[in-house]
Amino acid sequence: SWSDNSRDESLSLLKRFTDLKSDNVEGKRYFGEVLSWKGRKKEALQIYTDLLKLEPDNLNVQASRAQVLSWLGRINPAIKQYEQILRVNPKHKEAFVGLGQCLNWRGDNLKAEKVFDRARKVYPDAPDVVLEQALNYGRLGRTDLALKGAERTIELFDLEGNI
């Protein structure tokens, strides 16, 4: 993870960039991400809401907004947003992961299992998908599958050079 100083520097640079390139949606979306990592979730939510007025069909902005909604404890609206994304793009990885996480936070572990099963069919070797599925198996008391998933996650991160 980033140190607070790196995040502050990134925020400053991204703010300057988005001020200069006010039409750059992806830059503003990333600015919102860094804000949310700094705990400024309501500001990030407003950025995403404003961006969706400009590009209502932008699934990445929708996913970022849903993630912040979930972090603000607004689980049901986040779930609806993720479900909408998956109706439009049934392979949107961030929507799979976010939807599964939200379902778990709401206590719907069996529904989350179905989401992660679908996600693994599309992304069998995505570390975040494998990890979230393993965590869900643990919540369901399926420790053998949870351990296998955890081991596979470590292997995948090793392959990507992330550990």
PDB file of C-alpha atoms in Angstrom:
ATOM      1  CA  SER A   1       0.000   0.000   0.000  1.00  0.00           C
ATOM      2  CA  TRP A   2       0.975   3.571  -0.421  1.00  0.00           C
ATOM      3  CA  SER A   3       2.275   5.730   2.358  1.00  0.00           C
ATOM      4  CA  ASP A   4       0.134   8.733   3.202  1.00  0.00           C
ATOM      5  CA  ASN A   5       2.773  11.009   1.663  1.00  0.00           C
ATOM      6  CA  SER A   6       2.573   9.195  -1.670  1.00  0.00           C
ATOM      7  CA  ARG A   7      -1.197   9.424  -1.650  1.00  0.00           C
ATOM      8  CA  ASP A   8      -1.053  13.136  -0.851  1.00  0.00           C
ATOM      9  CA  GLU A   9       1.369  13.712  -3.722  1.00  0.00           C
ATOM     10  CA  SER A  10      -0.816  11.655  -6.059  1.00  0.00           C
ATOM     11  CA  LEU A  11      -3.893  13.618  -5.019  1.00  0.00           C
ATOM     12  CA  SER A  12      -2.135  16.879  -5.736  1.00  0.00           C
ATOM     13  CA  LEU A  13      -0.934  15.736  -9.158  1.00  0.00           C
ATOM     14  CA  LEU A  14      -4.280  14.247 -10.110  1.00  0.00           C
ATOM     15  CA  LYS A  15      -6.121  17.378  -8.998  1.00  0.00           C
ATOM     16  CA  ARG A  16      -3.876  19.522 -11.190  1.00  0.00           C
ATOM     17  CA  PHE A  17      -4.334  17.108 -14.086  1.00  0.00           C
ATOM     18  CA  THR A  18      -8.126  17.027 -13.776  1.00  0.00           C
ATOM     19  CA  ASP A  19      -8.220  20.822 -13.504  1.00  0.00           C
ATOM     20  CA  LEU A  20      -6.269  21.061 -16.784  1.00  0.00           C
ATOM     21  CA  LYS A  21      -8.102  18.196 -18.486  1.00  0.00           C
ATOM     22  CA  SER A  22     -11.611  18.680 -17.162  1.00  0.00           C
ATOM     23  CA  ASP A  23     -13.021  16.397 -19.875  1.00  0.00           C
ATOM     24  CA  ASN A  24     -10.790  13.432 -18.938  1.00  0.00           C
ATOM     25  CA  VAL A  25     -13.222  11.027 -17.300  1.00  0.00           C
ATOM     26  CA  GLU A  26     -10.663   8.308 -16.553  1.00  0.00           C
ATOM     27  CA  GLY A  27      -8.343  10.792 -14.855  1.00  0.00           C
ATOM     28  CA  LYS A  28     -11.187  12.058 -12.696  1.00  0.00           C
ATOM     29  CA  ARG A  29     -12.233   8.492 -11.897  1.00  0.00           C
ATOM     30  CA  TYR A  30      -8.731   7.737 -10.694  1.00  0.00           C
ATOM     31  CA  PHE A  31      -8.723  10.970  -8.677  1.00  0.00           C
ATOM     32  CA  GLY A  32     -11.888   9.713  -6.982  1.00  0.00           C
ATOM     33  CA  GLU A  33     -10.182   6.401  -6.209  1.00  0.00           C
ATOM     34  CA  VAL A  34      -7.269   8.082  -4.495  1.00  0.00           C
ATOM     35  CA  LEU A  35      -9.662  10.317  -2.553  1.00  0.00           C
ATOM     36  CA  SER A  36     -11.552   7.251  -1.350  1.00  0.00           C
ATOM     37  CA  TRP A  37      -8.303   5.553  -0.288  1.00  0.00           C
ATOM     38  CA  LYS A  38      -7.547   8.651   1.760  1.00  0.00           C
ATOM     39  CA  GLY A  39     -10.892   8.270   3.528  1.00  0.00           C
ATOM     40  CA  ARG A  40     -12.556  11.056   1.573  1.00  0.00           C
ATOM     41  CA  LYS A  41     -15.310   8.767   0.348  1.00  0.00           C
ATOM     42  CA  LYS A  42     -18.113  11.335   0.147  1.00  0.00           C
ATOM     43  CA  GLU A  43     -15.978  13.521  -2.119  1.00  0.00           C
ATOM     44  CA  ALA A  44     -15.195  10.509  -4.288  1.00  0.00           C
ATOM     45  CA  LEU A  45     -18.876   9.613  -4.472  1.00  0.00           C
ATOM     46  CA  GLN A  46     -19.695  13.130  -5.650  1.00  0.00           C
ATOM     47  CA  ILE A  47     -17.018  12.912  -8.357  1.00  0.00           C
ATOM     48  CA  TYR A  48     -18.460   9.618  -9.619  1.00  0.00           C
ATOM     49  CA  THR A  49     -22.011  10.945  -9.495  1.00  0.00           C
ATOM     50  CA  ASP A  50     -20.958  13.999 -11.513  1.00  0.00           C
ATOM     51  CA  LEU A  51     -19.045  11.853 -14.011  1.00  0.00           C
ATOM     52  CA  LEU A  52     -22.085   9.656 -14.559  1.00  0.00           C
ATOM     53  CA  LYS A  53     -24.054  12.748 -15.550  1.00  0.00           C
ATOM     54  CA  LEU A  54     -21.521  13.199 -18.363  1.00  0.00           C
ATOM     55  CA  GLU A  55     -21.126   9.511 -19.241  1.00  0.00           C
ATOM     56  CA  PRO A  56     -24.047   7.556 -17.781  1.00  0.00           C
ATOM     57  CA  ASP A  57     -23.038   4.350 -19.594  1.00  0.00           C
ATOM     58  CA  ASN A  58     -19.445   4.284 -18.304  1.00  0.00           C
ATOM     59  CA  LEU A  59     -19.305   0.944 -16.489  1.00  0.00           C
ATOM     60  CA  ASN A  60     -15.953   1.643 -14.825  1.00  0.00           C
ATOM     61  CA  VAL A  61     -17.281   4.827 -13.243  1.00  0.00           C
ATOM     62  CA  GLN A  62     -20.417   2.948 -12.211  1.00  0.00           C
ATOM     63  CA  ALA A  63     -18.243   0.267 -10.561  1.00  0.00           C
ATOM     64  CA  SER A  64     -16.149   2.869  -8.757  1.00  0.00           C
ATOM     65  CA  ARG A  65     -19.310   4.564  -7.515  1.00  0.00           C
ATOM     66  CA  ALA A  66     -20.742   1.233  -6.326  1.00  0.00           C
ATOM     67  CA  GLN A  67     -17.538   0.475  -4.445  1.00  0.00           C
ATOM     68  CA  VAL A  68     -17.643   3.792  -2.608  1.00  0.00           C
ATOM     69  CA  LEU A  69     -21.330   3.314  -1.852  1.00  0.00           C
ATOM     70  CA  SER A  70     -20.481  -0.018  -0.240  1.00  0.00           C
ATOM     71  CA  TRP A  71     -17.673   1.543   1.797  1.00  0.00           C
ATOM     72  CA  LEU A  72     -20.157   4.142   3.039  1.00  0.00           C
ATOM     73  CA  GLY A  73     -22.389   1.317   4.237  1.00  0.00           C
ATOM     74  CA  ARG A  74     -24.926   1.744   1.448  1.00  0.00           C
ATOM     75  CA  ILE A  75     -24.821  -1.933   0.537  1.00  0.00           C
ATOM     76  CA  ASN A  76     -28.181  -2.315  -1.204  1.00  0.00           C
ATOM     77  CA  PRO A  77     -27.660   0.566  -3.673  1.00  0.00           C
ATOM     78  CA  ALA A  78     -24.158  -0.785  -4.362  1.00  0.00           C
ATOM     79  CA  ILE A  79     -25.574  -4.248  -5.066  1.00  0.00           C
ATOM     80  CA  LYS A  80     -28.118  -2.779  -7.476  1.00  0.00           C
ATOM     81  CA  GLN A  81     -25.364  -0.857  -9.268  1.00  0.00           C
ATOM     82  CA  TYR A  82     -23.153  -3.946  -9.596  1.00  0.00           C
ATOM     83  CA  GLU A  83     -26.074  -6.053 -10.828  1.00  0.00           C
ATOM     84  CA  GLN A  84     -26.858  -3.412 -13.462  1.00  0.00           C
ATOM     85  CA  ILE A  85     -23.236  -3.426 -14.630  1.00  0.00           C
ATOM     86  CA  LEU A  86     -23.293  -7.209 -14.980  1.00  0.00           C
ATOM     87  CA  ARG A  87     -26.526  -7.044 -16.994  1.00  0.00           C
ATOM     88  CA  VAL A  88     -24.768  -4.759 -19.474  1.00  0.00           C
ATOM     89  CA  ASN A  89     -21.393  -6.532 -19.347  1.00  0.00           C
ATOM     90  CA  PRO A  90     -21.625 -10.050 -17.881  1.00  0.00           C
ATOM     91  CA  LYS A  91     -17.804 -10.216 -17.722  1.00  0.00           C
ATOM     92  CA  HIS A  92     -17.046  -7.040 -15.734  1.00  0.00           C
ATOM     93  CA  LYS A  93     -14.521  -8.275 -13.181  1.00  0.00           C
ATOM     94  CA  GLU A  94     -14.793  -5.386 -10.708  1.00  0.00           C
ATOM     95  CA  ALA A  95     -18.572  -5.800 -10.678  1.00  0.00           C
ATOM     96  CA  PHE A  96     -18.237  -9.517  -9.926  1.00  0.00           C
ATOM     97  CA  VAL A  97     -15.849  -8.880  -7.052  1.00  0.00           C
ATOM     98  CA  GLY A  98     -17.794  -5.934  -5.668  1.00  0.00           C
ATOM     99  CA  LEU A  99     -21.141  -7.700  -5.892  1.00  0.00           C
ATOM    100  CA  GLY A 100     -19.780 -10.778  -4.142  1.00  0.00           C
ATOM    101  CA  GLN A 101     -18.230  -8.674  -1.379  1.00  0.00           C
ATOM    102  CA  CYS A 102     -21.460  -6.729  -0.841  1.00  0.00           C
ATOM    103  CA  LEU A 103     -23.517  -9.908  -0.693  1.00  0.00           C
ATOM    104  CA  ASN A 104     -21.119 -11.258   1.941  1.00  0.00           C
ATOM    105  CA  TRP A 105     -21.333  -8.063   3.978  1.00  0.00           C
ATOM    106  CA  ARG A 106     -25.111  -8.385   3.856  1.00  0.00           C
ATOM    107  CA  GLY A 107     -24.833 -12.015   5.005  1.00  0.00           C
ATOM    108  CA  ASP A 108     -25.911 -13.539   1.685  1.00  0.00           C
ATOM    109  CA  ASN A 109     -22.980 -15.929   1.470  1.00  0.00           C
ATOM    110  CA  LEU A 110     -24.784 -18.475  -0.709  1.00  0.00           C
ATOM    111  CA  LYS A 111     -25.668 -15.785  -3.262  1.00  0.00           C
ATOM    112  CA  ALA A 112     -22.067 -14.581  -3.103  1.00  0.00           C
ATOM    113  CA  GLU A 113     -20.914 -18.133  -3.809  1.00  0.00           C
ATOM    114  CA  LYS A 114     -22.916 -18.134  -7.054  1.00  0.00           C
ATOM    115  CA  VAL A 115     -21.408 -14.785  -8.053  1.00  0.00           C
ATOM    116  CA  PHE A 116     -17.862 -15.984  -7.403  1.00  0.00           C
ATOM    117  CA  ASP A 117     -18.531 -19.259  -9.233  1.00  0.00           C
ATOM    118  CA  ARG A 118     -19.631 -17.225 -12.274  1.00  0.00           C
ATOM    119  CA  ALA A 119     -16.613 -14.959 -11.911  1.00  0.00           C
ATOM    120  CA  ARG A 120     -14.182 -17.889 -11.762  1.00  0.00           C
ATOM    121  CA  LYS A 121     -15.588 -19.245 -15.032  1.00  0.00           C
ATOM    122  CA  VAL A 122     -14.673 -15.972 -16.699  1.00  0.00           C
ATOM    123  CA  TYR A 123     -11.516 -15.191 -14.674  1.00  0.00           C
ATOM    124  CA  PRO A 124     -10.149 -18.531 -13.433  1.00  0.00           C
ATOM    125  CA  ASP A 125      -6.741 -17.103 -12.571  1.00  0.00           C
ATOM    126  CA  ALA A 126      -7.493 -13.551 -11.423  1.00  0.00           C
ATOM    127  CA  PRO A 127      -5.964 -13.308  -7.926  1.00  0.00           C
ATOM    128  CA  ASP A 128      -8.669 -11.002  -6.558  1.00  0.00           C
ATOM    129  CA  VAL A 129     -11.456 -13.285  -7.773  1.00  0.00           C
ATOM    130  CA  VAL A 130      -9.736 -16.420  -6.438  1.00  0.00           C
ATOM    131  CA  LEU A 131      -9.086 -14.735  -3.082  1.00  0.00           C
ATOM    132  CA  GLU A 132     -12.650 -13.476  -2.656  1.00  0.00           C
ATOM    133  CA  GLN A 133     -14.016 -16.908  -3.523  1.00  0.00           C
ATOM    134  CA  ALA A 134     -11.665 -18.486  -0.956  1.00  0.00           C
ATOM    135  CA  LEU A 135     -12.795 -16.006   1.698  1.00  0.00           C
ATOM    136  CA  ASN A 136     -16.397 -16.811   0.886  1.00  0.00           C
ATOM    137  CA  TYR A 137     -15.722 -20.540   1.219  1.00  0.00           C
ATOM    138  CA  GLY A 138     -14.347 -19.801   4.687  1.00  0.00           C
ATOM    139  CA  ARG A 139     -17.530 -17.934   5.610  1.00  0.00           C
ATOM    140  CA  LEU A 140     -19.517 -20.952   4.462  1.00  0.00           C
ATOM    141  CA  GLY A 141     -17.410 -23.301   6.615  1.00  0.00           C
ATOM    142  CA  ARG A 142     -15.826 -25.004   3.627  1.00  0.00           C
ATOM    143  CA  THR A 143     -12.321 -24.808   5.009  1.00  0.00           C
ATOM    144  CA  ASP A 144     -10.802 -27.298   2.570  1.00  0.00           C
ATOM    145  CA  LEU A 145     -11.889 -25.155  -0.402  1.00  0.00           C
ATOM    146  CA  ALA A 146     -10.926 -21.972   1.445  1.00  0.00           C
ATOM    147  CA  LEU A 147      -7.396 -23.277   2.016  1.00  0.00           C
ATOM    148  CA  LYS A 148      -7.034 -24.429  -1.588  1.00  0.00           C
ATOM    149  CA  GLY A 149      -8.206 -21.028  -2.763  1.00  0.00           C
ATOM    150  CA  ALA A 150      -5.798 -19.235  -0.438  1.00  0.00           C
ATOM    151  CA  GLU A 151      -2.913 -21.360  -1.686  1.00  0.00           C
ATOM    152  CA  ARG A 152      -3.903 -20.698  -5.297  1.00  0.00           C
ATOM    153  CA  THR A 153      -4.097 -16.980  -4.599  1.00  0.00           C
ATOM    154  CA  ILE A 154      -0.540 -16.998  -3.271  1.00  0.00           C
ATOM    155  CA  GLU A 155       0.630 -18.895  -6.349  1.00  0.00           C
ATOM    156  CA  LEU A 156      -1.084 -16.392  -8.628  1.00  0.00           C
ATOM    157  CA  PHE A 157       0.376 -13.408  -6.810  1.00  0.00           C
ATOM    158  CA  ASP A 158       3.802 -15.041  -7.036  1.00  0.00           C
ATOM    159  CA  LEU A 159       3.326 -15.437 -10.796  1.00  0.00           C
ATOM    160  CA  GLU A 160       2.498 -11.750 -11.082  1.00  0.00           C
ATOM    161  CA  GLY A 161       5.408 -10.759  -8.848  1.00  0.00           C
ATOM    162  CA  ASN A 162       3.111  -9.080  -6.322  1.00  0.00           C
ATOM    163  CA  ILE A 163       4.346 -10.739  -3.158  1.00  0.00           C
TER     164      ILE A 163
END
